[in-house]
PDB file of C-alpha atoms in Angstrom:
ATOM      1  CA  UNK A   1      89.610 -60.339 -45.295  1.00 60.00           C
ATOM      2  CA  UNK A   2      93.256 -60.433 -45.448  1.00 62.00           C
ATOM      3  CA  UNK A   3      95.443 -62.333 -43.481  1.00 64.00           C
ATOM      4  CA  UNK A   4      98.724 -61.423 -43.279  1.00 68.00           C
ATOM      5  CA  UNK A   5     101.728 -60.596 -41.060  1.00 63.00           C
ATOM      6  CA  UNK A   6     105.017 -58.236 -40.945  1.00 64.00           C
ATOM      7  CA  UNK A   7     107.370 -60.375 -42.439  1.00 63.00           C
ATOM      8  CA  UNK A   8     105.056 -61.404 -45.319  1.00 62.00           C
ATOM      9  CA  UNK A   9     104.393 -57.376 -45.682  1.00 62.00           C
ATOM     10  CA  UNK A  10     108.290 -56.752 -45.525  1.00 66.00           C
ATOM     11  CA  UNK A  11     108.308 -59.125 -48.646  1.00 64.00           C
ATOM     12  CA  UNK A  12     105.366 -57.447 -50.494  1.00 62.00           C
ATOM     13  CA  UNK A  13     106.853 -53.593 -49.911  1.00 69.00           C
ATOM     14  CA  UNK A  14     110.158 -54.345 -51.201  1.00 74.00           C
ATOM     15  CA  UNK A  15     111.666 -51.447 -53.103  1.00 77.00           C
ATOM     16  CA  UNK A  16     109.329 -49.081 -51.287  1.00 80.00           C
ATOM     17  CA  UNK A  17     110.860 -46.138 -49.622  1.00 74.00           C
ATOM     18  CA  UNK A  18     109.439 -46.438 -45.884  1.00 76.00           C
ATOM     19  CA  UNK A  19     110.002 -42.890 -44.060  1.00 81.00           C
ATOM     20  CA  UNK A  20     112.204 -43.843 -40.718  1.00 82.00           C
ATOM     21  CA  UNK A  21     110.350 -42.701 -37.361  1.00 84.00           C
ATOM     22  CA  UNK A  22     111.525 -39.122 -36.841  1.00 88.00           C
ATOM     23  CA  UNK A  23     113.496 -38.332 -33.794  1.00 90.00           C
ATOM     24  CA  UNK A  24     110.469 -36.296 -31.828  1.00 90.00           C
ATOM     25  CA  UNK A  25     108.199 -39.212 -31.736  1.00 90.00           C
ATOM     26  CA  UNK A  26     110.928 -41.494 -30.311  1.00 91.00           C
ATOM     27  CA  UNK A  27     111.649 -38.867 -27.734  1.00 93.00           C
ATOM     28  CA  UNK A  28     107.314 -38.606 -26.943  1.00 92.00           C
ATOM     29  CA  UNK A  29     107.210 -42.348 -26.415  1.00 90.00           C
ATOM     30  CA  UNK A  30     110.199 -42.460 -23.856  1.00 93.00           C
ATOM     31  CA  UNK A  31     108.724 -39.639 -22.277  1.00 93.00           C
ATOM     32  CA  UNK A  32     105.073 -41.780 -22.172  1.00 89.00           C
ATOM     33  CA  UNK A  33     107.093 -44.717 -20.990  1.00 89.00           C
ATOM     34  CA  UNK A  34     108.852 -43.385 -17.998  1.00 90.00           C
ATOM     35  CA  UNK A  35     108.172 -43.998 -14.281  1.00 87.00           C
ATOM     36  CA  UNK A  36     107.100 -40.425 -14.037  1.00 88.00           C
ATOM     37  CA  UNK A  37     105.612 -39.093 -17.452  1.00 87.00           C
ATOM     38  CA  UNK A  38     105.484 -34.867 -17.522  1.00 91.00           C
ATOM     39  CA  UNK A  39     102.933 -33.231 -19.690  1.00 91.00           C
ATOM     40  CA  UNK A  40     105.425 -30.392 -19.459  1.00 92.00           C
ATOM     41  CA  UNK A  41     108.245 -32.283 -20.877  1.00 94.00           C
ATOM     42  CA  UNK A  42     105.801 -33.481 -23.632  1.00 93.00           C
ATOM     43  CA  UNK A  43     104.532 -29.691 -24.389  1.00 93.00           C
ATOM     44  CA  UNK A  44     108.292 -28.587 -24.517  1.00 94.00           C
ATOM     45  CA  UNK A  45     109.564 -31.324 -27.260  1.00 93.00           C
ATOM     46  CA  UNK A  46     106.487 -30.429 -29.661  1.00 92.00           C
ATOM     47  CA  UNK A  47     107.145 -26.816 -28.614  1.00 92.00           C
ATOM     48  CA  UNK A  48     110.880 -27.358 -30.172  1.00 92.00           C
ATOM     49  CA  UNK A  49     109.163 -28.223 -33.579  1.00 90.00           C
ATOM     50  CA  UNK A  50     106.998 -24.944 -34.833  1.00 89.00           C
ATOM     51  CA  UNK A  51     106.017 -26.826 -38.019  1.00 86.00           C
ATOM     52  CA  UNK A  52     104.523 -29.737 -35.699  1.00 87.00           C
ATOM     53  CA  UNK A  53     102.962 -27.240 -33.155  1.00 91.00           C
ATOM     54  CA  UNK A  54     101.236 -25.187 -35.609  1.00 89.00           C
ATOM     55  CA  UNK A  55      99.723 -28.115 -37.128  1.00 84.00           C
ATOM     56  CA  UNK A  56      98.237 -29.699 -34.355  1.00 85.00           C
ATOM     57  CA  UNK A  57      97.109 -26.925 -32.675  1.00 90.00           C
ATOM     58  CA  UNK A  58      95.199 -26.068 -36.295  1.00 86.00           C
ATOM     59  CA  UNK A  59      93.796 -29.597 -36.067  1.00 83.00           C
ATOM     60  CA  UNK A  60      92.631 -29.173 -32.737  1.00 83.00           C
ATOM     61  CA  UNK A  61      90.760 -26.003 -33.343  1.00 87.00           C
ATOM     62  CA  UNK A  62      88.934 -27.340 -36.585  1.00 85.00           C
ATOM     63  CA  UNK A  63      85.517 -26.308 -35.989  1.00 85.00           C
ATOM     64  CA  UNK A  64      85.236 -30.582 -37.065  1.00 83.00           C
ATOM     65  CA  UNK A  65      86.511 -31.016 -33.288  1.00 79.00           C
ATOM     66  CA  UNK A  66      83.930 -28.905 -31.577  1.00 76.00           C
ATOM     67  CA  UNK A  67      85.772 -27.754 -28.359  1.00 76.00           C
ATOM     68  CA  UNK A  68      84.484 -25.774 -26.192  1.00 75.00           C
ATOM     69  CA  UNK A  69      87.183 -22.811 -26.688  1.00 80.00           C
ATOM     70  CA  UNK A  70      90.143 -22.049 -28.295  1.00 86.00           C
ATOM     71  CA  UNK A  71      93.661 -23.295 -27.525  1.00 86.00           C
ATOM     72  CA  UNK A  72      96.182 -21.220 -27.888  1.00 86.00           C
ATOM     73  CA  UNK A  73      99.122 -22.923 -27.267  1.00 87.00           C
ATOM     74  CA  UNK A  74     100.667 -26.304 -27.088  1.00 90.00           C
ATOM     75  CA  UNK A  75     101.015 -26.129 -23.169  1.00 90.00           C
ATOM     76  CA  UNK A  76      97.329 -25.811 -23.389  1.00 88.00           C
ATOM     77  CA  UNK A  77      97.141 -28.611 -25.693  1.00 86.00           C
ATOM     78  CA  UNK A  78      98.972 -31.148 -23.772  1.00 87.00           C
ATOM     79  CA  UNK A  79      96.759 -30.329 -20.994  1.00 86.00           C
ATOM     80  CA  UNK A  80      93.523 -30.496 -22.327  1.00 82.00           C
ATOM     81  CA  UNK A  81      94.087 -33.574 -25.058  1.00 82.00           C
ATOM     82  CA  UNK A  82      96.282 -35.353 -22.257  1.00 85.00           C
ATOM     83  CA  UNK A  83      99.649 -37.017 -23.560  1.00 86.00           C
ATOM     84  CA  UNK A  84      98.367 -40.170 -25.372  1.00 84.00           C
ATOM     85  CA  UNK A  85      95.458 -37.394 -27.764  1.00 83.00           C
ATOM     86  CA  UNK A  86      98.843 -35.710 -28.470  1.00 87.00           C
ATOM     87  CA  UNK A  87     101.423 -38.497 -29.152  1.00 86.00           C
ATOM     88  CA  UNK A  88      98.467 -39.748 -31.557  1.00 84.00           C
ATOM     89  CA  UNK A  89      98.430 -36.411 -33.037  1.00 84.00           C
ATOM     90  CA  UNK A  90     102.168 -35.679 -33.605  1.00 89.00           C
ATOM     91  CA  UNK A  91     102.458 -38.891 -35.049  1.00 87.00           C
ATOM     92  CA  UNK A  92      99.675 -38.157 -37.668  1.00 84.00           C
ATOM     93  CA  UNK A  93     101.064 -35.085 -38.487  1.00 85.00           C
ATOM     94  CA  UNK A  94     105.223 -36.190 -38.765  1.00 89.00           C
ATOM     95  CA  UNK A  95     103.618 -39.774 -41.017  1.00 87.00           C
ATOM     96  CA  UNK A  96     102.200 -36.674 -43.098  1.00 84.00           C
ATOM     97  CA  UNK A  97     105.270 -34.930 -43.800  1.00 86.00           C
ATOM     98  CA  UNK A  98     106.956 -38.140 -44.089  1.00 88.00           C
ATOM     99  CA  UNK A  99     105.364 -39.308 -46.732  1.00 86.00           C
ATOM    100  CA  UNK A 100     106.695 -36.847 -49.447  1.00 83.00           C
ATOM    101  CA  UNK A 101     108.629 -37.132 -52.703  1.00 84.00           C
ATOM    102  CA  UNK A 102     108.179 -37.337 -56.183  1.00 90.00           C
ATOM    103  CA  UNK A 103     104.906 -38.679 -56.822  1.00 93.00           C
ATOM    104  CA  UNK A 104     102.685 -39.231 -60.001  1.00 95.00           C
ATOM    105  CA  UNK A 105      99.767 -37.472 -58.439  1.00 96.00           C
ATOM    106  CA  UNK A 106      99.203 -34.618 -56.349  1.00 95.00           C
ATOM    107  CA  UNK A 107     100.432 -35.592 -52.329  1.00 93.00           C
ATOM    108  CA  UNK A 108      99.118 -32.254 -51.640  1.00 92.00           C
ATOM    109  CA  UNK A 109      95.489 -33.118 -53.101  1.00 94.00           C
ATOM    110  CA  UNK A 110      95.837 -36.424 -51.445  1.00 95.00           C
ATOM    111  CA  UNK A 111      96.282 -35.300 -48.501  1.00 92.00           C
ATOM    112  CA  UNK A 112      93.988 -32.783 -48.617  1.00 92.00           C
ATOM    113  CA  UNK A 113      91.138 -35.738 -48.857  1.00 94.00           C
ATOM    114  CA  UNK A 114      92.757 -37.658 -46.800  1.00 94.00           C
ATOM    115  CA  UNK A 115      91.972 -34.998 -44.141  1.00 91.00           C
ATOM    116  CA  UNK A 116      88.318 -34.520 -44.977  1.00 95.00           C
ATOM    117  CA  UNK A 117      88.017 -37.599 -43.960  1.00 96.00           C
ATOM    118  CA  UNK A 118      90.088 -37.353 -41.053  1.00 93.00           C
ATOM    119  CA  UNK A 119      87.486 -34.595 -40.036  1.00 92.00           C
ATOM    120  CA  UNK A 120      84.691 -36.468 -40.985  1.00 96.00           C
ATOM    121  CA  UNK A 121      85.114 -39.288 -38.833  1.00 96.00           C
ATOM    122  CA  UNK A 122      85.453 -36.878 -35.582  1.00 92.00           C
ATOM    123  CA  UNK A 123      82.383 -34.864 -36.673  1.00 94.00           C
ATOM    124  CA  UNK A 124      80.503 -37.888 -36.542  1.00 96.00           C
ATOM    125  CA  UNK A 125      82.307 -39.320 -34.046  1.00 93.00           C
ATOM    126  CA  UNK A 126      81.033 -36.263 -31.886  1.00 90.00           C
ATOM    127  CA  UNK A 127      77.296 -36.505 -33.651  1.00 91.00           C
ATOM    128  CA  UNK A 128      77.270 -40.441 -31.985  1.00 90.00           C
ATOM    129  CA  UNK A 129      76.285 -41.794 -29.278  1.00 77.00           C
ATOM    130  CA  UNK A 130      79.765 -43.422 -27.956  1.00 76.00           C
ATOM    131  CA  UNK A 131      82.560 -42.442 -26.068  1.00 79.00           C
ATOM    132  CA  UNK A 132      84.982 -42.063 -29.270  1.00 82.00           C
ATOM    133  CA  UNK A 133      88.634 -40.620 -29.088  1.00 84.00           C
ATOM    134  CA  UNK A 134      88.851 -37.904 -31.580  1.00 86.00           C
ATOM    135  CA  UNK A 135      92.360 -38.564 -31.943  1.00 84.00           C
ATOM    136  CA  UNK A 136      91.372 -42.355 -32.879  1.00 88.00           C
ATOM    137  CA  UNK A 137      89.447 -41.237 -35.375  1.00 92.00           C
ATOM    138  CA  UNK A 138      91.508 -38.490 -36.707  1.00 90.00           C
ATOM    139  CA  UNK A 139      94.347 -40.747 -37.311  1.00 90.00           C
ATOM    140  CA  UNK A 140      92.662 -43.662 -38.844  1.00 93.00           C
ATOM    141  CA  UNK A 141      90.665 -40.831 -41.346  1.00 94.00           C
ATOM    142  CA  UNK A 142      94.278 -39.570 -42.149  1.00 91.00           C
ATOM    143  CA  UNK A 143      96.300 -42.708 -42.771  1.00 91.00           C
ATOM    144  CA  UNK A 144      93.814 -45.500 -44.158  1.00 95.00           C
ATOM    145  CA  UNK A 145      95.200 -44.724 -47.064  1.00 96.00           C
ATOM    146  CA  UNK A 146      98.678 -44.226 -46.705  1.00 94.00           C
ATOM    147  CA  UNK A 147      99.610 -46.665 -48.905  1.00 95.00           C
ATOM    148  CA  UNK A 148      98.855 -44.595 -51.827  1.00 96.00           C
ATOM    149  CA  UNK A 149     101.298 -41.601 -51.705  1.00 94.00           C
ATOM    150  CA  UNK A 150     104.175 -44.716 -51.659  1.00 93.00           C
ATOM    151  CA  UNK A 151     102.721 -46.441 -54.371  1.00 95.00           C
ATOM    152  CA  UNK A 152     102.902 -42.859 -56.211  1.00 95.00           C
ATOM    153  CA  UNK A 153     106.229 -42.758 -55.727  1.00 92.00           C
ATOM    154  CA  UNK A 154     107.699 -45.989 -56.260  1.00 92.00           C
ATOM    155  CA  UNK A 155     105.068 -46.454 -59.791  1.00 94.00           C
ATOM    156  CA  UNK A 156     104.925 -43.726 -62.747  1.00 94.00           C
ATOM    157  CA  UNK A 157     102.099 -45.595 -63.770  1.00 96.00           C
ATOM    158  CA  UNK A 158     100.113 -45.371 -60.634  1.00 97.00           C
ATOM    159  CA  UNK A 159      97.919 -42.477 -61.605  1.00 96.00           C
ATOM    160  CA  UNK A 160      96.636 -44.375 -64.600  1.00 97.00           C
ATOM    161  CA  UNK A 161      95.860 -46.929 -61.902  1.00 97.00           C
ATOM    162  CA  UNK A 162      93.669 -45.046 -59.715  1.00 95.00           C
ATOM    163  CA  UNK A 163      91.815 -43.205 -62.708  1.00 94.00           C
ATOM    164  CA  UNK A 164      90.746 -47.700 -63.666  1.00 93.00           C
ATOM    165  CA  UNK A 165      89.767 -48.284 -60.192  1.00 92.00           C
ATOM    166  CA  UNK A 166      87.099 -45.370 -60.389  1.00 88.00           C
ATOM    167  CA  UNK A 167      85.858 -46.407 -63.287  1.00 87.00           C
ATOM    168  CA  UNK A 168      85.840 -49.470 -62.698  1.00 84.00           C
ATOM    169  CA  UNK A 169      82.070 -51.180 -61.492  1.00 74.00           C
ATOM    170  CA  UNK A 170      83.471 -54.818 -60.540  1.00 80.00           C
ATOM    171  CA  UNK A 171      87.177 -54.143 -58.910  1.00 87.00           C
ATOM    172  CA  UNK A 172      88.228 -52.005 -55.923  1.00 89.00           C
ATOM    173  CA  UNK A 173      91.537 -50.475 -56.073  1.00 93.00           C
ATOM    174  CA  UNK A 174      93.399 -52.603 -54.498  1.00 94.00           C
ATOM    175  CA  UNK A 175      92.555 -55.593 -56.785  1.00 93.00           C
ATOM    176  CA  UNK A 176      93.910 -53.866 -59.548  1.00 95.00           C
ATOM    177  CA  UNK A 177      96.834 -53.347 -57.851  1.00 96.00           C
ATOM    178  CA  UNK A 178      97.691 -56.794 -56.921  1.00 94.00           C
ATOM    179  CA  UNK A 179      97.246 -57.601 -60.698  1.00 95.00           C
ATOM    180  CA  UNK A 180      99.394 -54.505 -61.667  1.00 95.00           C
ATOM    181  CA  UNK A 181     102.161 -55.078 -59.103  1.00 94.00           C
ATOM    182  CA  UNK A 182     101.730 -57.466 -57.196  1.00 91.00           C
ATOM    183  CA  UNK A 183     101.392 -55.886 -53.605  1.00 92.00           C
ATOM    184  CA  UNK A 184      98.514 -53.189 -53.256  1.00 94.00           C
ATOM    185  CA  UNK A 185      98.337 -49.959 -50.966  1.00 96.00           C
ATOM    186  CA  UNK A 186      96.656 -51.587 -48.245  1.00 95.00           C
ATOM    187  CA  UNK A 187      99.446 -53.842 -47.571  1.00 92.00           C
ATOM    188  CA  UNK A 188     101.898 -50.999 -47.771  1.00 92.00           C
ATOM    189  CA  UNK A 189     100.104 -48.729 -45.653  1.00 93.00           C
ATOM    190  CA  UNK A 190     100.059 -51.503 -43.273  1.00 90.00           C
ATOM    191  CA  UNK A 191     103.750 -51.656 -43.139  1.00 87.00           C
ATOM    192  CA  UNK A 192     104.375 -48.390 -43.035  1.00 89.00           C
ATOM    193  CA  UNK A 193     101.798 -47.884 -39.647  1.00 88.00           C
ATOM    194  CA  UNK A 194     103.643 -51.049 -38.417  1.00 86.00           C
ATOM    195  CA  UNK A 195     107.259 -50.219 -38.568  1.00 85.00           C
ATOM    196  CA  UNK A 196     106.201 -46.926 -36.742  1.00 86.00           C
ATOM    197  CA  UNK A 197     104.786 -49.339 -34.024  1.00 83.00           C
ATOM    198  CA  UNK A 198     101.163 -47.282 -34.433  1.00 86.00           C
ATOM    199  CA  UNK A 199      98.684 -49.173 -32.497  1.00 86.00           C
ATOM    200  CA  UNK A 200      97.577 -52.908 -34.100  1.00 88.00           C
ATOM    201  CA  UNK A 201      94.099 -52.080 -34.662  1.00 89.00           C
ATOM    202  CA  UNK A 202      94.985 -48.923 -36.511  1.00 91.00           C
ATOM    203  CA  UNK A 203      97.571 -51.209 -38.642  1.00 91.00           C
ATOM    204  CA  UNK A 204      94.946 -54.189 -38.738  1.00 91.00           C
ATOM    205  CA  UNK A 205      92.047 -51.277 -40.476  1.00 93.00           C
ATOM    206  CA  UNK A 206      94.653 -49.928 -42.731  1.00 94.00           C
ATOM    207  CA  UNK A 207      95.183 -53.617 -43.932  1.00 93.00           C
ATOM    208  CA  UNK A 208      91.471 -54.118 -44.112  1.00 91.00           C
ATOM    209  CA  UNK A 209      89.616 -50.985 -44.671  1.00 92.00           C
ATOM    210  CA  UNK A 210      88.585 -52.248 -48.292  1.00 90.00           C
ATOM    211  CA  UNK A 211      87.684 -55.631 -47.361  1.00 86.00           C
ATOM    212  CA  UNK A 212      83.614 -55.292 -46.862  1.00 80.00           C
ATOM    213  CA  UNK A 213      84.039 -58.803 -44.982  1.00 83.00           C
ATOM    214  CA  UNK A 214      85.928 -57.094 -42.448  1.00 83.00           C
ATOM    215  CA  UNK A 215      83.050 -56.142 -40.473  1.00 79.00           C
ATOM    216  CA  UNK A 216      82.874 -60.248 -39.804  1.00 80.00           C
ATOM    217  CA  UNK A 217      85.491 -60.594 -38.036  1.00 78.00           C
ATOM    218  CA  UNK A 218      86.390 -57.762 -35.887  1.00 76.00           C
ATOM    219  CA  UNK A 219      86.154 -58.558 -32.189  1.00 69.00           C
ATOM    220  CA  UNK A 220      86.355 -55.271 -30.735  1.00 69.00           C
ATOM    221  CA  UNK A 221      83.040 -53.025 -30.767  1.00 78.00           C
ATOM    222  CA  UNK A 222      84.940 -49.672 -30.759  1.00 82.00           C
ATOM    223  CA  UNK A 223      86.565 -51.096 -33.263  1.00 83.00           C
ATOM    224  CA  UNK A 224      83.794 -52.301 -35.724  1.00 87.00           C
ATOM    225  CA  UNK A 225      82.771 -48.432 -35.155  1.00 90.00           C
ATOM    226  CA  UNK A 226      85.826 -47.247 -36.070  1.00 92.00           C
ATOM    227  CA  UNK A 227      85.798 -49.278 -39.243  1.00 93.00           C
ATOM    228  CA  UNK A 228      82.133 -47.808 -39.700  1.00 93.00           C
ATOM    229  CA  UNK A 229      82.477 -44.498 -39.257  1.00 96.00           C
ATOM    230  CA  UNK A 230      85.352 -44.698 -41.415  1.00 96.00           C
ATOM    231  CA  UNK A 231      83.132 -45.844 -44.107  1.00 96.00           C
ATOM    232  CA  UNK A 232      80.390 -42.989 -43.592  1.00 96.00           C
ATOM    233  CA  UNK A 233      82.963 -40.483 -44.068  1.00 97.00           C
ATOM    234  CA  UNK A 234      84.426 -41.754 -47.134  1.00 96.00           C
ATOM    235  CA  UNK A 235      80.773 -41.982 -48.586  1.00 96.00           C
ATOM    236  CA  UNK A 236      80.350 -38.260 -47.121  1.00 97.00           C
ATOM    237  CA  UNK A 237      83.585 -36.921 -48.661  1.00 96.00           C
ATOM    238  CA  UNK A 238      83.090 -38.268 -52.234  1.00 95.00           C
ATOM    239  CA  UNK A 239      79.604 -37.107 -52.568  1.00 94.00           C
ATOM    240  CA  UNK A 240      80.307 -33.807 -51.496  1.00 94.00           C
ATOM    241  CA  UNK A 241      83.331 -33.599 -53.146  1.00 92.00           C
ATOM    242  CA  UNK A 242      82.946 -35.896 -56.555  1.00 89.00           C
ATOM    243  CA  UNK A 243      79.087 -35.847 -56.289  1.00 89.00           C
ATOM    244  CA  UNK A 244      78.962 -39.927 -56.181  1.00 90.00           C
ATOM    245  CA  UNK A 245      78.999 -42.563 -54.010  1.00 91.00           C
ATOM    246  CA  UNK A 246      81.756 -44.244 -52.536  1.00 91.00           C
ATOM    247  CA  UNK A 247      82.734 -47.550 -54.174  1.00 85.00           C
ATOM    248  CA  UNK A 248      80.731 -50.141 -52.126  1.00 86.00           C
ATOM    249  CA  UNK A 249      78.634 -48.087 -50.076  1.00 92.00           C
ATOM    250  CA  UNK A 250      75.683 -49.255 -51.149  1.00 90.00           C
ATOM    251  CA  UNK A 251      76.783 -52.923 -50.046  1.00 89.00           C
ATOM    252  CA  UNK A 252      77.245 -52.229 -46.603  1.00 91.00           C
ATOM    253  CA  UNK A 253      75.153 -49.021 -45.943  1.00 94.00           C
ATOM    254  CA  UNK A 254      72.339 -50.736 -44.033  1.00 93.00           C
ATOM    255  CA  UNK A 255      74.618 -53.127 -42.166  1.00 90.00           C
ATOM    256  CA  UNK A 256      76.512 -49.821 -41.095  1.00 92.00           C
ATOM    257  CA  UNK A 257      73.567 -47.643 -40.217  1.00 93.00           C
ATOM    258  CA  UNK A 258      72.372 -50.226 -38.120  1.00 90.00           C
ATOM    259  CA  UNK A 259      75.467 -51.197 -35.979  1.00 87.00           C
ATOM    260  CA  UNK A 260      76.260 -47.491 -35.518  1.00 89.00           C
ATOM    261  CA  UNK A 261      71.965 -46.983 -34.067  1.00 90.00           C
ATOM    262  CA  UNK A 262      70.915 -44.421 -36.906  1.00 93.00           C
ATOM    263  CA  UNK A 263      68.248 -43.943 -39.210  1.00 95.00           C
ATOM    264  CA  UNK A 264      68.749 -43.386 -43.467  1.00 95.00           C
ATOM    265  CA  UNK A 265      67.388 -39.908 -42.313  1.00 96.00           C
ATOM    266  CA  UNK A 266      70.156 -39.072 -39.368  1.00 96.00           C
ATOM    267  CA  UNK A 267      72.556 -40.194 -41.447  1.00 96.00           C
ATOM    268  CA  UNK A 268      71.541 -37.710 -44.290  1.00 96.00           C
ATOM    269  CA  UNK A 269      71.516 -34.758 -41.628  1.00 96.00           C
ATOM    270  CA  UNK A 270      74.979 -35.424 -40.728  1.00 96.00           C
ATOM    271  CA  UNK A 271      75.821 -35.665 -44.153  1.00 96.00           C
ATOM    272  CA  UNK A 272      74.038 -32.538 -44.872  1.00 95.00           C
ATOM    273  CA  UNK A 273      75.876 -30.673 -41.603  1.00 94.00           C
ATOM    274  CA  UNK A 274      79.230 -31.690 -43.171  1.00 94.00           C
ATOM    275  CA  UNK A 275      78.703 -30.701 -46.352  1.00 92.00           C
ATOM    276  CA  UNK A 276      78.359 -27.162 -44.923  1.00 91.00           C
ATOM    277  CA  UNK A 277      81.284 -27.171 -43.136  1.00 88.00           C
ATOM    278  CA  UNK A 278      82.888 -28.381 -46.289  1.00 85.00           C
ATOM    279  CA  UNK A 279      82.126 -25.250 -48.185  1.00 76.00           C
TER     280      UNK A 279
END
């Protein structure tokens, strides 16, 4: 587990181009912290953005979120997800275009995975047994690796990087990274969710999400689920997608299957469901 705070990750991301919070999400939080918060007045400042209100109203109608019926617009949005689902969502989707430049891999690829997992992790969220946000979930699927795209920026060597780590059988990514530049993704990612004040336990599983020992010390149920269902859908994505394993699984599979209540064979049915989604 890593231990480590905001002025030891300023340090470590030095020279790293951190995307400033965009205006809309500063005016969505003083809206959410006024005496009298409007769902209107939220629906109208995502309304103002069409690039923001397509794309949540496309992630809200994935068939990975399972609602009931269509929504058609944001007012309908706001009303349904309630102004905390939606300031979770915006904020996914502005970190997303944030994160953009020129990289030494393929953001659009990235991201790509990065939202089958996002999807993932509310399909099985809504599979579970568990009162689980889907917005939760959707943003800690999108932006557990965050990290990454910066590191692809700031390093011309960083694709060579992630081609060792997966085929590598004794390091995870991020301990080649430490030994390559001294800082890793993890850390990076956690800055980045931290200087856009995202909630601490989102920042703390960013930090930790490759750390198997994790599971050790979180305090929080929801959040050892989180963490959990997290891993499941990484697993899920790269055998559907790469036809392998994810790196580790196998370590923690049982201890996972077991906290979350489900058997080797639910699992696999879930896995299976996905899969067709997928394709």
């Amino acid at each position: 587990m890593i231990d480590l705070d905001p002025s030891v990750a300023a340090i470590l991301t030095q020279g790293f181009h951190i995307p400033p919070k965009p205006e809309t999400l500063i005016r969505l939080k003083d809206i959410s912290h006024s005496e009298d918060p409007s769902l209107t007045d939220v629906a109208r400042v995502v309304a103002s953005d069409v690039g923001l209100s397509s794309a949540i109203l496309k992630t809200v109608n994935s068939p990975f979120y399972g609602l009931a019926r269509s929504i058609s617009n944001i007012q309908q949005a706001v009303s349904l997800l309630g102004m905390e689902s939606v300031n979770s969502l915006a904020t996914s989707v502005e970190l997303k275009r944030a994160l953009t430049g020129d990289a030494c891999i393929s953001l659009e690829r990235f991201w790509d995975n990065a939202t089958d997992v996002a999807n993932s992790m509310v399909y099985i969220g809504n599979r579970l047994e568990g009162n689980f946000s889907p917005e939760t979930l959707y943003t800690a699927g999108l932006f557990h690796d965050c990290g990454i795209p910066a590191m692809a920026i700031r390093f011309g060597s960083y694709r060579q990087t992630l081609i060792d780590a997966n085929d590598s059988m004794e390091q995870n990514l991020t301990d080649i990274e430490d030994e390559k530049y001294n800082t890793n993704h993890s850390i990076v990612g956690y800055f980045i969710a931290n200087s856009w004040h995202l909630p601490k336990t989102l920042c703390e599983l960013i930090l930790q999400h490759h750390e198997h020992d994790f599971l050790d010390h979180i305090t929080g149920k929801s959040d050892q689920l989180v963490y959990e269902i997290l891993k499941m859908a990484e697993n899920i994505v790269d055998r559907t997608r790469r036809f392998r394993e994810a790196q580790g699984w196998q370590k923690i599979q049982n201890r996972v299957l077991s906290t979350i209540g489900i058997s080797v064979l639910e699992y696999s049915d879930i896995e299976e469901d996905l899969s067709e989604l997928f394709n």
